[in-house]
Amino acid sequence: MIIAPSVLSFDFPLFEEEMPLLNKHADWLHFDVMDGHFVPNLSFGPAILKAFRQNTSLFLDVHLMVEDPGYFTEVFAKNGADGITFHYEVFNDIEGCKKMIEKIRSYYLKVGISVKPGTDVTVLEPLLKDVDLVLIMSVEPGFGGQAFMPESVDKIKWLDEYRKENGLNYLIEVDGGINDETAHSVLEAGVDVLVAGSYVFKGEIEENIAKLRKIK
Ligand code: DX5
Ligand code: ZN
């Protein structure tokens, strides 16, 4: 299990205190980039990613919730991203997604593709051999602290079965409403990467991450 705390819930005034805890206990850091268009919220730009890069060697998992992921791939690649995940819904078309995958690869980054709760996961089938990671959104993207949508479990099961049947090894990641109760069902369904924002940062980071690790 890979645990990726979502920096969206990070307590920035506590950076000096909390960063060493993340470095010690987390596996990845999940970094939500929002442009106020693709989702109705704004989050961080490249300067913030760079500040994390200067303080961690953890894998920086950048989730682009933006209308122009091509442009922002270059921006975040140059500022320390290890992997870039974009949304299928930006293109709603396989050829557009293929070009985007090539663009991310041209920066030698890991490639992820994501679907929102309303998108059928099977639309990704022609792309699955070309990606390193599939991110299932288990809340409507835009805000932390929302309730987990149980419909996501079937999408994870489908992705897990598909990779087994086809000899593929993309990682399956889930994002939204993950806590020590909801994590059970997604782990059972085959998820590899748990993104958790409000759950990890509310209270003690070390204890919360340890509780997630104990599941399954
Ligand atoms: C939502 C973001 C998530 C968010 C998850 O658009 O993609 O990464 O931080 O937050 P929690 O874990 O609080 O649901
Ligand atoms: Zn995210």
PDB file of C-alpha atoms and ligand atoms in Angstrom:
ATOM      1  CA  MET A   1       0.000   0.000   0.000  1.00  0.00           C
ATOM      2  CA  ILE A   2       1.238   3.444  -0.943  1.00  0.00           C
ATOM      3  CA  ILE A   3      -0.021   6.277   1.250  1.00  0.00           C
ATOM      4  CA  ALA A   4      -0.113   9.688  -0.393  1.00  0.00           C
ATOM      5  CA  PRO A   5      -1.197  12.496   1.945  1.00  0.00           C
ATOM      6  CA  SER A   6      -2.922  15.260  -0.004  1.00  0.00           C
ATOM      7  CA  VAL A   7      -1.164  18.572   0.502  1.00  0.00           C
ATOM      8  CA  LEU A   8      -4.502  20.331  -0.026  1.00  0.00           C
ATOM      9  CA  SER A   9      -5.158  19.746   3.686  1.00  0.00           C
ATOM     10  CA  PHE A  10      -1.606  20.594   4.780  1.00  0.00           C
ATOM     11  CA  ASP A  11      -1.289  23.069   7.622  1.00  0.00           C
ATOM     12  CA  PHE A  12       1.125  25.478   5.925  1.00  0.00           C
ATOM     13  CA  PRO A  13       2.058  27.496   9.037  1.00  0.00           C
ATOM     14  CA  LEU A  14       3.291  24.185  10.508  1.00  0.00           C
ATOM     15  CA  PHE A  15       5.534  23.388   7.505  1.00  0.00           C
ATOM     16  CA  GLU A  16       8.755  23.066   9.534  1.00  0.00           C
ATOM     17  CA  GLU A  17       7.150  20.807  12.095  1.00  0.00           C
ATOM     18  CA  GLU A  18       5.045  18.632   9.792  1.00  0.00           C
ATOM     19  CA  MET A  19       7.395  18.157   6.854  1.00  0.00           C
ATOM     20  CA  PRO A  20       9.751  15.813   8.780  1.00  0.00           C
ATOM     21  CA  LEU A  21       6.715  13.734   9.845  1.00  0.00           C
ATOM     22  CA  LEU A  22       5.621  13.369   6.238  1.00  0.00           C
ATOM     23  CA  ASN A  23       9.156  12.513   5.158  1.00  0.00           C
ATOM     24  CA  LYS A  24       9.286   9.791   7.774  1.00  0.00           C
ATOM     25  CA  HIS A  25       5.819   8.270   7.515  1.00  0.00           C
ATOM     26  CA  ALA A  26       4.342   8.963   4.073  1.00  0.00           C
ATOM     27  CA  ASP A  27       5.242   7.213   0.801  1.00  0.00           C
ATOM     28  CA  TRP A  28       4.220   9.894  -1.697  1.00  0.00           C
ATOM     29  CA  LEU A  29       2.860  13.426  -1.502  1.00  0.00           C
ATOM     30  CA  HIS A  30      -0.269  14.163  -3.525  1.00  0.00           C
ATOM     31  CA  PHE A  31      -0.402  17.645  -4.950  1.00  0.00           C
ATOM     32  CA  ASP A  32      -3.763  18.948  -6.238  1.00  0.00           C
ATOM     33  CA  VAL A  33      -3.469  21.643  -8.872  1.00  0.00           C
ATOM     34  CA  MET A  34      -6.764  23.472  -9.526  1.00  0.00           C
ATOM     35  CA  ASP A  35      -7.291  26.311 -11.989  1.00  0.00           C
ATOM     36  CA  GLY A  36     -10.743  27.616 -11.048  1.00  0.00           C
ATOM     37  CA  HIS A  37     -12.102  26.430 -14.446  1.00  0.00           C
ATOM     38  CA  PHE A  38     -11.912  22.660 -14.615  1.00  0.00           C
ATOM     39  CA  VAL A  39     -12.985  22.669 -10.962  1.00  0.00           C
ATOM     40  CA  PRO A  40     -14.531  25.543  -8.997  1.00  0.00           C
ATOM     41  CA  ASN A  41     -11.522  26.079  -6.744  1.00  0.00           C
ATOM     42  CA  LEU A  42      -7.960  27.385  -6.875  1.00  0.00           C
ATOM     43  CA  SER A  43      -5.028  25.716  -5.167  1.00  0.00           C
ATOM     44  CA  PHE A  44      -1.277  25.872  -5.729  1.00  0.00           C
ATOM     45  CA  GLY A  45       1.161  26.834  -8.400  1.00  0.00           C
ATOM     46  CA  PRO A  46       4.695  25.698  -9.249  1.00  0.00           C
ATOM     47  CA  ALA A  47       6.458  27.778  -6.557  1.00  0.00           C
ATOM     48  CA  ILE A  48       4.738  25.745  -3.854  1.00  0.00           C
ATOM     49  CA  LEU A  49       5.665  22.450  -5.530  1.00  0.00           C
ATOM     50  CA  LYS A  50       9.248  23.667  -5.712  1.00  0.00           C
ATOM     51  CA  ALA A  51       9.246  24.422  -1.981  1.00  0.00           C
ATOM     52  CA  PHE A  52       8.155  20.844  -1.266  1.00  0.00           C
ATOM     53  CA  ARG A  53      10.753  19.513  -3.722  1.00  0.00           C
ATOM     54  CA  GLN A  54      13.462  21.338  -1.791  1.00  0.00           C
ATOM     55  CA  ASN A  55      12.333  19.667   1.427  1.00  0.00           C
ATOM     56  CA  THR A  56      11.561  16.090   0.427  1.00  0.00           C
ATOM     57  CA  SER A  57      12.709  13.180  -1.651  1.00  0.00           C
ATOM     58  CA  LEU A  58       9.240  11.602  -1.576  1.00  0.00           C
ATOM     59  CA  PHE A  59       7.534  10.965  -4.924  1.00  0.00           C
ATOM     60  CA  LEU A  60       5.589  14.136  -5.820  1.00  0.00           C
ATOM     61  CA  ASP A  61       2.315  12.988  -7.345  1.00  0.00           C
ATOM     62  CA  VAL A  62       0.808  15.948  -9.194  1.00  0.00           C
ATOM     63  CA  HIS A  63      -2.929  15.754  -9.930  1.00  0.00           C
ATOM     64  CA  LEU A  64      -3.834  18.340 -12.561  1.00  0.00           C
ATOM     65  CA  MET A  65      -7.431  19.513 -12.299  1.00  0.00           C
ATOM     66  CA  VAL A  66      -6.945  22.137 -14.995  1.00  0.00           C
ATOM     67  CA  GLU A  67      -8.294  22.838 -18.473  1.00  0.00           C
ATOM     68  CA  ASP A  68      -4.831  23.004 -20.041  1.00  0.00           C
ATOM     69  CA  PRO A  69      -2.823  20.053 -18.692  1.00  0.00           C
ATOM     70  CA  GLY A  70      -0.386  20.243 -21.629  1.00  0.00           C
ATOM     71  CA  TYR A  71       0.838  23.670 -20.636  1.00  0.00           C
ATOM     72  CA  PHE A  72       0.975  22.865 -16.932  1.00  0.00           C
ATOM     73  CA  THR A  73       2.899  19.624 -17.484  1.00  0.00           C
ATOM     74  CA  GLU A  74       5.947  21.610 -18.507  1.00  0.00           C
ATOM     75  CA  VAL A  75       5.519  24.067 -15.625  1.00  0.00           C
ATOM     76  CA  PHE A  76       5.282  21.354 -12.962  1.00  0.00           C
ATOM     77  CA  ALA A  77       7.900  19.097 -14.570  1.00  0.00           C
ATOM     78  CA  LYS A  78      10.401  21.925 -14.238  1.00  0.00           C
ATOM     79  CA  ASN A  79       9.522  22.443 -10.597  1.00  0.00           C
ATOM     80  CA  GLY A  80       9.951  18.958  -9.238  1.00  0.00           C
ATOM     81  CA  ALA A  81       7.007  16.725 -10.196  1.00  0.00           C
ATOM     82  CA  ASP A  82       7.722  12.976 -10.367  1.00  0.00           C
ATOM     83  CA  GLY A  83       4.393  12.025 -11.883  1.00  0.00           C
ATOM     84  CA  ILE A  84       1.604  13.942 -13.594  1.00  0.00           C
ATOM     85  CA  THR A  85      -2.015  12.808 -13.662  1.00  0.00           C
ATOM     86  CA  PHE A  86      -4.531  14.505 -15.962  1.00  0.00           C
ATOM     87  CA  HIS A  87      -8.268  14.113 -16.417  1.00  0.00           C
ATOM     88  CA  TYR A  88      -9.824  12.150 -19.274  1.00  0.00           C
ATOM     89  CA  GLU A  89     -12.720  14.647 -19.234  1.00  0.00           C
ATOM     90  CA  VAL A  90     -10.469  17.504 -20.411  1.00  0.00           C
ATOM     91  CA  PHE A  91     -10.332  15.804 -23.828  1.00  0.00           C
ATOM     92  CA  ASN A  92     -13.187  13.291 -23.792  1.00  0.00           C
ATOM     93  CA  ASP A  93     -11.392  11.658 -26.684  1.00  0.00           C
ATOM     94  CA  ILE A  94      -8.746   8.949 -26.989  1.00  0.00           C
ATOM     95  CA  GLU A  95      -6.465  10.708 -29.485  1.00  0.00           C
ATOM     96  CA  GLY A  96      -6.304  13.849 -27.331  1.00  0.00           C
ATOM     97  CA  CYS A  97      -5.416  11.730 -24.299  1.00  0.00           C
ATOM     98  CA  LYS A  98      -2.724   9.849 -26.265  1.00  0.00           C
ATOM     99  CA  LYS A  99      -1.024  13.105 -27.197  1.00  0.00           C
ATOM    100  CA  MET A 100      -1.184  14.231 -23.590  1.00  0.00           C
ATOM    101  CA  ILE A 101       0.392  10.940 -22.439  1.00  0.00           C
ATOM    102  CA  GLU A 102       3.237  11.445 -24.918  1.00  0.00           C
ATOM    103  CA  LYS A 103       3.735  14.978 -23.684  1.00  0.00           C
ATOM    104  CA  ILE A 104       4.121  13.823 -20.061  1.00  0.00           C
ATOM    105  CA  ARG A 105       6.489  11.034 -21.171  1.00  0.00           C
ATOM    106  CA  SER A 106       8.646  13.557 -23.011  1.00  0.00           C
ATOM    107  CA  TYR A 107       9.576  14.946 -19.563  1.00  0.00           C
ATOM    108  CA  TYR A 108      10.423  11.412 -18.305  1.00  0.00           C
ATOM    109  CA  LEU A 109       7.659  11.541 -15.705  1.00  0.00           C
ATOM    110  CA  LYS A 110       5.247   8.837 -14.596  1.00  0.00           C
ATOM    111  CA  VAL A 111       1.915   9.188 -16.378  1.00  0.00           C
ATOM    112  CA  GLY A 112      -1.473   9.037 -14.697  1.00  0.00           C
ATOM    113  CA  ILE A 113      -4.996   9.406 -16.019  1.00  0.00           C
ATOM    114  CA  SER A 114      -8.036  10.149 -13.893  1.00  0.00           C
ATOM    115  CA  VAL A 115     -11.805   9.901 -14.162  1.00  0.00           C
ATOM    116  CA  LYS A 116     -14.399  11.882 -12.242  1.00  0.00           C
ATOM    117  CA  PRO A 117     -17.222  10.051 -10.456  1.00  0.00           C
ATOM    118  CA  GLY A 118     -19.629  10.482 -13.389  1.00  0.00           C
ATOM    119  CA  THR A 119     -17.297   9.003 -16.021  1.00  0.00           C
ATOM    120  CA  ASP A 120     -17.458   5.327 -16.971  1.00  0.00           C
ATOM    121  CA  VAL A 121     -14.014   3.845 -16.260  1.00  0.00           C
ATOM    122  CA  THR A 122     -14.192   1.508 -19.271  1.00  0.00           C
ATOM    123  CA  VAL A 123     -13.698   4.506 -21.609  1.00  0.00           C
ATOM    124  CA  LEU A 124     -10.034   4.313 -20.548  1.00  0.00           C
ATOM    125  CA  GLU A 125      -9.556   0.835 -22.015  1.00  0.00           C
ATOM    126  CA  PRO A 126      -7.604   1.914 -25.146  1.00  0.00           C
ATOM    127  CA  LEU A 127      -5.211   3.939 -22.949  1.00  0.00           C
ATOM    128  CA  LEU A 128      -4.480   1.504 -20.154  1.00  0.00           C
ATOM    129  CA  LYS A 129      -1.421  -0.070 -21.764  1.00  0.00           C
ATOM    130  CA  ASP A 130       0.165   3.401 -22.016  1.00  0.00           C
ATOM    131  CA  VAL A 131      -0.171   4.693 -18.447  1.00  0.00           C
ATOM    132  CA  ASP A 132       1.598   4.039 -15.122  1.00  0.00           C
ATOM    133  CA  LEU A 133      -1.335   4.966 -12.927  1.00  0.00           C
ATOM    134  CA  VAL A 134      -5.122   5.305 -13.004  1.00  0.00           C
ATOM    135  CA  LEU A 135      -6.696   7.651 -10.479  1.00  0.00           C
ATOM    136  CA  ILE A 136     -10.299   7.036  -9.500  1.00  0.00           C
ATOM    137  CA  MET A 137     -11.953  10.109  -8.035  1.00  0.00           C
ATOM    138  CA  SER A 138     -14.213   9.024  -5.201  1.00  0.00           C
ATOM    139  CA  VAL A 139     -15.576  12.552  -4.687  1.00  0.00           C
ATOM    140  CA  GLU A 140     -16.375  15.326  -7.169  1.00  0.00           C
ATOM    141  CA  PRO A 141     -12.950  16.973  -7.625  1.00  0.00           C
ATOM    142  CA  GLY A 142     -12.429  20.452  -6.211  1.00  0.00           C
ATOM    143  CA  PHE A 143     -12.512  20.252  -2.433  1.00  0.00           C
ATOM    144  CA  GLY A 144     -11.146  18.177   0.425  1.00  0.00           C
ATOM    145  CA  GLY A 145     -13.306  16.826   3.226  1.00  0.00           C
ATOM    146  CA  GLN A 146     -16.171  15.381   1.142  1.00  0.00           C
ATOM    147  CA  ALA A 147     -17.842  12.010   1.696  1.00  0.00           C
ATOM    148  CA  PHE A 148     -16.508   8.925  -0.129  1.00  0.00           C
ATOM    149  CA  MET A 149     -18.699   7.711  -3.015  1.00  0.00           C
ATOM    150  CA  PRO A 150     -19.054   3.897  -2.733  1.00  0.00           C
ATOM    151  CA  GLU A 151     -19.666   3.564  -6.508  1.00  0.00           C
ATOM    152  CA  SER A 152     -15.910   3.976  -6.933  1.00  0.00           C
ATOM    153  CA  VAL A 153     -15.295   0.475  -5.583  1.00  0.00           C
ATOM    154  CA  ASP A 154     -16.644  -1.187  -8.741  1.00  0.00           C
ATOM    155  CA  LYS A 155     -14.403   0.956 -10.923  1.00  0.00           C
ATOM    156  CA  ILE A 156     -11.369  -0.187  -8.913  1.00  0.00           C
ATOM    157  CA  LYS A 157     -12.446  -3.833  -9.212  1.00  0.00           C
ATOM    158  CA  TRP A 158     -12.800  -3.467 -12.973  1.00  0.00           C
ATOM    159  CA  LEU A 159      -9.331  -1.891 -13.271  1.00  0.00           C
ATOM    160  CA  ASP A 160      -7.785  -4.600 -11.113  1.00  0.00           C
ATOM    161  CA  GLU A 161      -9.389  -7.407 -13.118  1.00  0.00           C
ATOM    162  CA  TYR A 162      -8.455  -5.749 -16.404  1.00  0.00           C
ATOM    163  CA  ARG A 163      -4.778  -5.454 -15.501  1.00  0.00           C
ATOM    164  CA  LYS A 164      -4.628  -9.076 -14.361  1.00  0.00           C
ATOM    165  CA  GLU A 165      -6.339 -10.341 -17.514  1.00  0.00           C
ATOM    166  CA  ASN A 166      -4.103  -8.261 -19.772  1.00  0.00           C
ATOM    167  CA  GLY A 167      -0.754  -8.523 -18.008  1.00  0.00           C
ATOM    168  CA  LEU A 168      -0.567  -4.783 -17.294  1.00  0.00           C
ATOM    169  CA  ASN A 169       0.943  -3.227 -14.203  1.00  0.00           C
ATOM    170  CA  TYR A 170      -0.456   0.274 -13.828  1.00  0.00           C
ATOM    171  CA  LEU A 171      -1.096   1.367 -10.260  1.00  0.00           C
ATOM    172  CA  ILE A 172      -4.649   2.072  -9.118  1.00  0.00           C
ATOM    173  CA  GLU A 173      -5.048   5.168  -6.962  1.00  0.00           C
ATOM    174  CA  VAL A 174      -8.137   6.476  -5.177  1.00  0.00           C
ATOM    175  CA  ASP A 175      -8.723  10.060  -4.088  1.00  0.00           C
ATOM    176  CA  GLY A 176     -11.512  11.535  -1.983  1.00  0.00           C
ATOM    177  CA  GLY A 177     -13.078  10.711   1.350  1.00  0.00           C
ATOM    178  CA  ILE A 178     -10.471   8.090   2.326  1.00  0.00           C
ATOM    179  CA  ASN A 179     -10.259   7.280   6.040  1.00  0.00           C
ATOM    180  CA  ASP A 180      -9.788   4.189   8.216  1.00  0.00           C
ATOM    181  CA  GLU A 181     -13.347   3.072   7.419  1.00  0.00           C
ATOM    182  CA  THR A 182     -13.622   3.719   3.690  1.00  0.00           C
ATOM    183  CA  ALA A 183     -10.106   2.414   2.963  1.00  0.00           C
ATOM    184  CA  HIS A 184     -11.182  -1.213   3.646  1.00  0.00           C
ATOM    185  CA  SER A 185     -13.426  -1.556   0.614  1.00  0.00           C
ATOM    186  CA  VAL A 186     -11.004   0.054  -1.839  1.00  0.00           C
ATOM    187  CA  LEU A 187      -8.050  -2.028  -0.633  1.00  0.00           C
ATOM    188  CA  GLU A 188     -10.122  -5.161  -0.965  1.00  0.00           C
ATOM    189  CA  ALA A 189     -11.049  -4.104  -4.498  1.00  0.00           C
ATOM    190  CA  GLY A 190      -7.365  -3.879  -5.455  1.00  0.00           C
ATOM    191  CA  VAL A 191      -6.302  -0.286  -4.931  1.00  0.00           C
ATOM    192  CA  ASP A 192      -2.541   0.415  -4.557  1.00  0.00           C
ATOM    193  CA  VAL A 193      -2.367   4.108  -3.686  1.00  0.00           C
ATOM    194  CA  LEU A 194      -4.520   5.792  -1.052  1.00  0.00           C
ATOM    195  CA  VAL A 195      -4.720   9.579  -1.264  1.00  0.00           C
ATOM    196  CA  ALA A 196      -5.939  11.056   1.999  1.00  0.00           C
ATOM    197  CA  GLY A 197      -6.159  14.722   2.864  1.00  0.00           C
ATOM    198  CA  SER A 198      -8.385  15.661   5.779  1.00  0.00           C
ATOM    199  CA  TYR A 199      -7.963  12.249   7.443  1.00  0.00           C
ATOM    200  CA  VAL A 200      -4.153  12.450   7.584  1.00  0.00           C
ATOM    201  CA  PHE A 201      -3.844  16.077   8.639  1.00  0.00           C
ATOM    202  CA  LYS A 202      -6.565  16.168  11.299  1.00  0.00           C
ATOM    203  CA  GLY A 203      -4.893  15.290  14.599  1.00  0.00           C
ATOM    204  CA  GLU A 204      -1.629  13.351  14.585  1.00  0.00           C
ATOM    205  CA  ILE A 205      -0.114  12.666  11.168  1.00  0.00           C
ATOM    206  CA  GLU A 206       1.968   9.725  12.357  1.00  0.00           C
ATOM    207  CA  GLU A 207      -0.931   8.019  14.100  1.00  0.00           C
ATOM    208  CA  ASN A 208      -3.336   8.543  11.192  1.00  0.00           C
ATOM    209  CA  ILE A 209      -0.924   7.115   8.635  1.00  0.00           C
ATOM    210  CA  ALA A 210      -0.230   4.158  10.928  1.00  0.00           C
ATOM    211  CA  LYS A 211      -3.978   3.459  11.189  1.00  0.00           C
ATOM    212  CA  LEU A 212      -4.289   3.339   7.402  1.00  0.00           C
ATOM    213  CA  ARG A 213      -1.296   0.992   7.135  1.00  0.00           C
ATOM    214  CA  LYS A 214      -2.885  -1.464   9.524  1.00  0.00           C
ATOM    215  CA  ILE A 215      -5.930  -1.995   7.324  1.00  0.00           C
ATOM    216  CA  LYS A 216      -6.271  -5.222   5.317  1.00  0.00           C
TER     217      LYS A 216
HETATM  218  C1  DX5 B   1     -10.162  16.672  -4.345  1.00  0.00           C
HETATM  219  C2  DX5 B   1      -8.701  16.347  -4.314  1.00  0.00           C
HETATM  220  C3  DX5 B   1      -8.258  15.466  -3.212  1.00  0.00           C
HETATM  221  C4  DX5 B   1      -8.503  15.963  -1.818  1.00  0.00           C
HETATM  222  C5  DX5 B   1      -8.911  14.770  -1.007  1.00  0.00           C
HETATM  223  O1  DX5 B   1     -10.421  17.358  -5.524  1.00  0.00           O
HETATM  224  O2  DX5 B   1      -8.297  15.757  -5.529  1.00  0.00           O
HETATM  225  O3  DX5 B   1      -6.883  15.076  -3.336  1.00  0.00           O
HETATM  226  O4  DX5 B   1      -7.401  16.592  -1.221  1.00  0.00           O
HETATM  227  O5  DX5 B   1      -9.270  15.215   0.243  1.00  0.00           O
HETATM  228  P1  DX5 B   1      -9.964  14.297   1.332  1.00  0.00           P
HETATM  229  O6  DX5 B   1      -9.034  13.175   1.615  1.00  0.00           O
HETATM  230  O7  DX5 B   1     -10.154  15.243   2.463  1.00  0.00           O
HETATM  231  O8  DX5 B   1     -11.261  13.836   0.732  1.00  0.00           O
HETATM  232 ZN    ZN B   2      -6.239  14.810  -5.896  1.00  0.00          ZN
END
